[in-house]
Amino acid sequence: MVNPKLKDELNDQLCKAVLKLKTIDECYQFFEDICTISELKAMSQRLEVAKMLQNRHTYDEIVSRTGASTATISRVKRCLNYGADGYNLVFDRLGLDESEK
């Protein structure tokens, strides 16, 4: 279920734009234009944190590998446990098994 606080015309437009991207290079082009480097790196970092949490890595291991703060790790963990299940949806679509998450 989509959070009604997020659902609006502008976010719909962003989601539709992302769905039109067909290659990794197209994604790089789009995200380079729409995000700062820091924003893109933060999103990538959160995805890696989620994978590591799913694979039961410790906070110390995650901090060491990703450089994420414990606050970021906690936020991602909260999303994994109580969020919209978006991380798991993506992991399933990417075909990641437990050892790769």
JSON list of C-alpha atoms in Angstrom, two decimals:
[
{"chain": "A", "resi": 1, "resn": "MET", "atom": "CA", "xyz": [0.00, 0.00, 0.00]},
{"chain": "A", "resi": 2, "resn": "VAL", "atom": "CA", "xyz": [1.32, 3.42, -0.95]},
{"chain": "A", "resi": 3, "resn": "ASN", "atom": "CA", "xyz": [1.66, 6.00, 1.81]},
{"chain": "A", "resi": 4, "resn": "PRO", "atom": "CA", "xyz": [-1.05, 8.59, 1.09]},
{"chain": "A", "resi": 5, "resn": "LYS", "atom": "CA", "xyz": [1.29, 11.34, 2.33]},
{"chain": "A", "resi": 6, "resn": "LEU", "atom": "CA", "xyz": [3.62, 10.56, -0.60]},
{"chain": "A", "resi": 7, "resn": "LYS", "atom": "CA", "xyz": [1.01, 10.05, -3.30]},
{"chain": "A", "resi": 8, "resn": "ASP", "atom": "CA", "xyz": [0.64, 13.13, -5.46]},
{"chain": "A", "resi": 9, "resn": "GLU", "atom": "CA", "xyz": [0.95, 14.25, -9.07]},
{"chain": "A", "resi": 10, "resn": "LEU", "atom": "CA", "xyz": [4.63, 15.16, -8.89]},
{"chain": "A", "resi": 11, "resn": "ASN", "atom": "CA", "xyz": [5.67, 11.89, -7.28]},
{"chain": "A", "resi": 12, "resn": "ASP", "atom": "CA", "xyz": [3.54, 10.00, -9.82]},
{"chain": "A", "resi": 13, "resn": "GLN", "atom": "CA", "xyz": [5.43, 11.84, -12.58]},
{"chain": "A", "resi": 14, "resn": "LEU", "atom": "CA", "xyz": [8.79, 10.88, -11.02]},
{"chain": "A", "resi": 15, "resn": "CYS", "atom": "CA", "xyz": [7.80, 7.23, -10.71]},
{"chain": "A", "resi": 16, "resn": "LYS", "atom": "CA", "xyz": [6.57, 7.14, -14.31]},
{"chain": "A", "resi": 17, "resn": "ALA", "atom": "CA", "xyz": [9.85, 8.68, -15.47]},
{"chain": "A", "resi": 18, "resn": "VAL", "atom": "CA", "xyz": [11.90, 6.03, -13.61]},
{"chain": "A", "resi": 19, "resn": "LEU", "atom": "CA", "xyz": [9.78, 3.27, -15.13]},
{"chain": "A", "resi": 20, "resn": "LYS", "atom": "CA", "xyz": [10.64, 4.56, -18.62]},
{"chain": "A", "resi": 21, "resn": "LEU", "atom": "CA", "xyz": [14.39, 3.99, -18.11]},
{"chain": "A", "resi": 22, "resn": "LYS", "atom": "CA", "xyz": [15.60, 0.90, -19.95]},
{"chain": "A", "resi": 23, "resn": "THR", "atom": "CA", "xyz": [19.32, 0.52, -19.29]},
{"chain": "A", "resi": 24, "resn": "ILE", "atom": "CA", "xyz": [21.80, 1.09, -16.51]},
{"chain": "A", "resi": 25, "resn": "ASP", "atom": "CA", "xyz": [23.39, 3.86, -18.58]},
{"chain": "A", "resi": 26, "resn": "GLU", "atom": "CA", "xyz": [19.99, 5.58, -18.92]},
{"chain": "A", "resi": 27, "resn": "CYS", "atom": "CA", "xyz": [19.58, 5.34, -15.16]},
{"chain": "A", "resi": 28, "resn": "TYR", "atom": "CA", "xyz": [22.98, 6.92, -14.61]},
{"chain": "A", "resi": 29, "resn": "GLN", "atom": "CA", "xyz": [22.11, 9.74, -17.01]},
{"chain": "A", "resi": 30, "resn": "PHE", "atom": "CA", "xyz": [18.76, 10.44, -15.38]},
{"chain": "A", "resi": 31, "resn": "PHE", "atom": "CA", "xyz": [19.94, 10.18, -11.77]},
{"chain": "A", "resi": 32, "resn": "GLU", "atom": "CA", "xyz": [23.01, 12.32, -12.49]},
{"chain": "A", "resi": 33, "resn": "ASP", "atom": "CA", "xyz": [20.68, 15.06, -13.70]},
{"chain": "A", "resi": 34, "resn": "ILE", "atom": "CA", "xyz": [18.00, 14.73, -11.03]},
{"chain": "A", "resi": 35, "resn": "CYS", "atom": "CA", "xyz": [20.13, 14.01, -7.94]},
{"chain": "A", "resi": 36, "resn": "THR", "atom": "CA", "xyz": [23.27, 15.36, -6.42]},
{"chain": "A", "resi": 37, "resn": "ILE", "atom": "CA", "xyz": [26.13, 12.88, -6.22]},
{"chain": "A", "resi": 38, "resn": "SER", "atom": "CA", "xyz": [25.59, 12.77, -2.44]},
{"chain": "A", "resi": 39, "resn": "GLU", "atom": "CA", "xyz": [21.89, 11.96, -2.85]},
{"chain": "A", "resi": 40, "resn": "LEU", "atom": "CA", "xyz": [22.60, 9.16, -5.29]},
{"chain": "A", "resi": 41, "resn": "LYS", "atom": "CA", "xyz": [25.34, 7.71, -3.10]},
{"chain": "A", "resi": 42, "resn": "ALA", "atom": "CA", "xyz": [23.02, 7.87, -0.07]},
{"chain": "A", "resi": 43, "resn": "MET", "atom": "CA", "xyz": [20.32, 5.89, -1.90]},
{"chain": "A", "resi": 44, "resn": "SER", "atom": "CA", "xyz": [22.87, 3.31, -3.06]},
{"chain": "A", "resi": 45, "resn": "GLN", "atom": "CA", "xyz": [24.24, 3.06, 0.45]},
{"chain": "A", "resi": 46, "resn": "ARG", "atom": "CA", "xyz": [20.76, 2.44, 1.92]},
{"chain": "A", "resi": 47, "resn": "LEU", "atom": "CA", "xyz": [20.14, -0.36, -0.56]},
{"chain": "A", "resi": 48, "resn": "GLU", "atom": "CA", "xyz": [23.42, -2.03, 0.43]},
{"chain": "A", "resi": 49, "resn": "VAL", "atom": "CA", "xyz": [22.61, -1.55, 4.12]},
{"chain": "A", "resi": 50, "resn": "ALA", "atom": "CA", "xyz": [19.23, -3.25, 3.55]},
{"chain": "A", "resi": 51, "resn": "LYS", "atom": "CA", "xyz": [20.89, -6.18, 1.78]},
{"chain": "A", "resi": 52, "resn": "MET", "atom": "CA", "xyz": [23.38, -6.59, 4.60]},
{"chain": "A", "resi": 53, "resn": "LEU", "atom": "CA", "xyz": [20.67, -6.38, 7.28]},
{"chain": "A", "resi": 54, "resn": "GLN", "atom": "CA", "xyz": [18.67, -9.04, 5.43]},
{"chain": "A", "resi": 55, "resn": "ASN", "atom": "CA", "xyz": [21.79, -11.19, 5.47]},
{"chain": "A", "resi": 56, "resn": "ARG", "atom": "CA", "xyz": [22.07, -10.66, 9.23]},
{"chain": "A", "resi": 57, "resn": "HIS", "atom": "CA", "xyz": [25.30, -8.67, 9.24]},
{"chain": "A", "resi": 58, "resn": "THR", "atom": "CA", "xyz": [26.08, -6.76, 12.43]},
{"chain": "A", "resi": 59, "resn": "TYR", "atom": "CA", "xyz": [25.94, -2.99, 12.63]},
{"chain": "A", "resi": 60, "resn": "ASP", "atom": "CA", "xyz": [29.73, -2.93, 12.97]},
{"chain": "A", "resi": 61, "resn": "GLU", "atom": "CA", "xyz": [30.14, -4.94, 9.76]},
{"chain": "A", "resi": 62, "resn": "ILE", "atom": "CA", "xyz": [27.71, -2.68, 7.94]},
{"chain": "A", "resi": 63, "resn": "VAL", "atom": "CA", "xyz": [29.42, 0.50, 9.16]},
{"chain": "A", "resi": 64, "resn": "SER", "atom": "CA", "xyz": [32.80, -0.91, 8.14]},
{"chain": "A", "resi": 65, "resn": "ARG", "atom": "CA", "xyz": [31.67, -1.91, 4.64]},
{"chain": "A", "resi": 66, "resn": "THR", "atom": "CA", "xyz": [29.35, 0.95, 3.75]},
{"chain": "A", "resi": 67, "resn": "GLY", "atom": "CA", "xyz": [30.37, 3.87, 5.96]},
{"chain": "A", "resi": 68, "resn": "ALA", "atom": "CA", "xyz": [26.71, 4.30, 6.92]},
{"chain": "A", "resi": 69, "resn": "SER", "atom": "CA", "xyz": [25.93, 5.84, 10.28]},
{"chain": "A", "resi": 70, "resn": "THR", "atom": "CA", "xyz": [24.16, 3.76, 12.91]},
{"chain": "A", "resi": 71, "resn": "ALA", "atom": "CA", "xyz": [21.21, 6.15, 12.53]},
{"chain": "A", "resi": 72, "resn": "THR", "atom": "CA", "xyz": [20.97, 5.30, 8.82]},
{"chain": "A", "resi": 73, "resn": "ILE", "atom": "CA", "xyz": [21.25, 1.59, 9.57]},
{"chain": "A", "resi": 74, "resn": "SER", "atom": "CA", "xyz": [18.48, 1.87, 12.18]},
{"chain": "A", "resi": 75, "resn": "ARG", "atom": "CA", "xyz": [16.24, 3.77, 9.77]},
{"chain": "A", "resi": 76, "resn": "VAL", "atom": "CA", "xyz": [16.73, 1.16, 7.04]},
{"chain": "A", "resi": 77, "resn": "LYS", "atom": "CA", "xyz": [16.07, -1.62, 9.56]},
{"chain": "A", "resi": 78, "resn": "ARG", "atom": "CA", "xyz": [12.84, 0.09, 10.61]},
{"chain": "A", "resi": 79, "resn": "CYS", "atom": "CA", "xyz": [11.79, 0.26, 6.94]},
{"chain": "A", "resi": 80, "resn": "LEU", "atom": "CA", "xyz": [12.58, -3.42, 6.48]},
{"chain": "A", "resi": 81, "resn": "ASN", "atom": "CA", "xyz": [10.52, -4.35, 9.53]},
{"chain": "A", "resi": 82, "resn": "TYR", "atom": "CA", "xyz": [7.64, -1.87, 9.35]},
{"chain": "A", "resi": 83, "resn": "GLY", "atom": "CA", "xyz": [7.84, -0.14, 5.97]},
{"chain": "A", "resi": 84, "resn": "ALA", "atom": "CA", "xyz": [6.06, -0.53, 2.67]},
{"chain": "A", "resi": 85, "resn": "ASP", "atom": "CA", "xyz": [8.07, -3.67, 1.74]},
{"chain": "A", "resi": 86, "resn": "GLY", "atom": "CA", "xyz": [9.76, -1.83, -1.14]},
{"chain": "A", "resi": 87, "resn": "TYR", "atom": "CA", "xyz": [13.21, -3.20, -0.39]},
{"chain": "A", "resi": 88, "resn": "ASN", "atom": "CA", "xyz": [11.98, -6.80, -0.49]},
{"chain": "A", "resi": 89, "resn": "LEU", "atom": "CA", "xyz": [10.03, -6.13, -3.68]},
{"chain": "A", "resi": 90, "resn": "VAL", "atom": "CA", "xyz": [13.22, -4.92, -5.36]},
{"chain": "A", "resi": 91, "resn": "PHE", "atom": "CA", "xyz": [15.31, -7.77, -3.93]},
{"chain": "A", "resi": 92, "resn": "ASP", "atom": "CA", "xyz": [12.79, -10.29, -5.25]},
{"chain": "A", "resi": 93, "resn": "ARG", "atom": "CA", "xyz": [12.75, -8.68, -8.69]},
{"chain": "A", "resi": 94, "resn": "LEU", "atom": "CA", "xyz": [16.54, -8.63, -8.80]},
{"chain": "A", "resi": 95, "resn": "GLY", "atom": "CA", "xyz": [16.47, -12.34, -7.99]},
{"chain": "A", "resi": 96, "resn": "LEU", "atom": "CA", "xyz": [18.65, -12.02, -4.92]},
{"chain": "A", "resi": 97, "resn": "ASP", "atom": "CA", "xyz": [18.68, -15.07, -2.72]},
{"chain": "A", "resi": 98, "resn": "GLU", "atom": "CA", "xyz": [19.40, -14.87, 1.01]},
{"chain": "A", "resi": 99, "resn": "SER", "atom": "CA", "xyz": [23.18, -15.19, 0.55]},
{"chain": "A", "resi": 100, "resn": "GLU", "atom": "CA", "xyz": [23.22, -12.17, -1.79]},
{"chain": "A", "resi": 101, "resn": "LYS", "atom": "CA", "xyz": [20.93, -9.91, 0.22]}
]
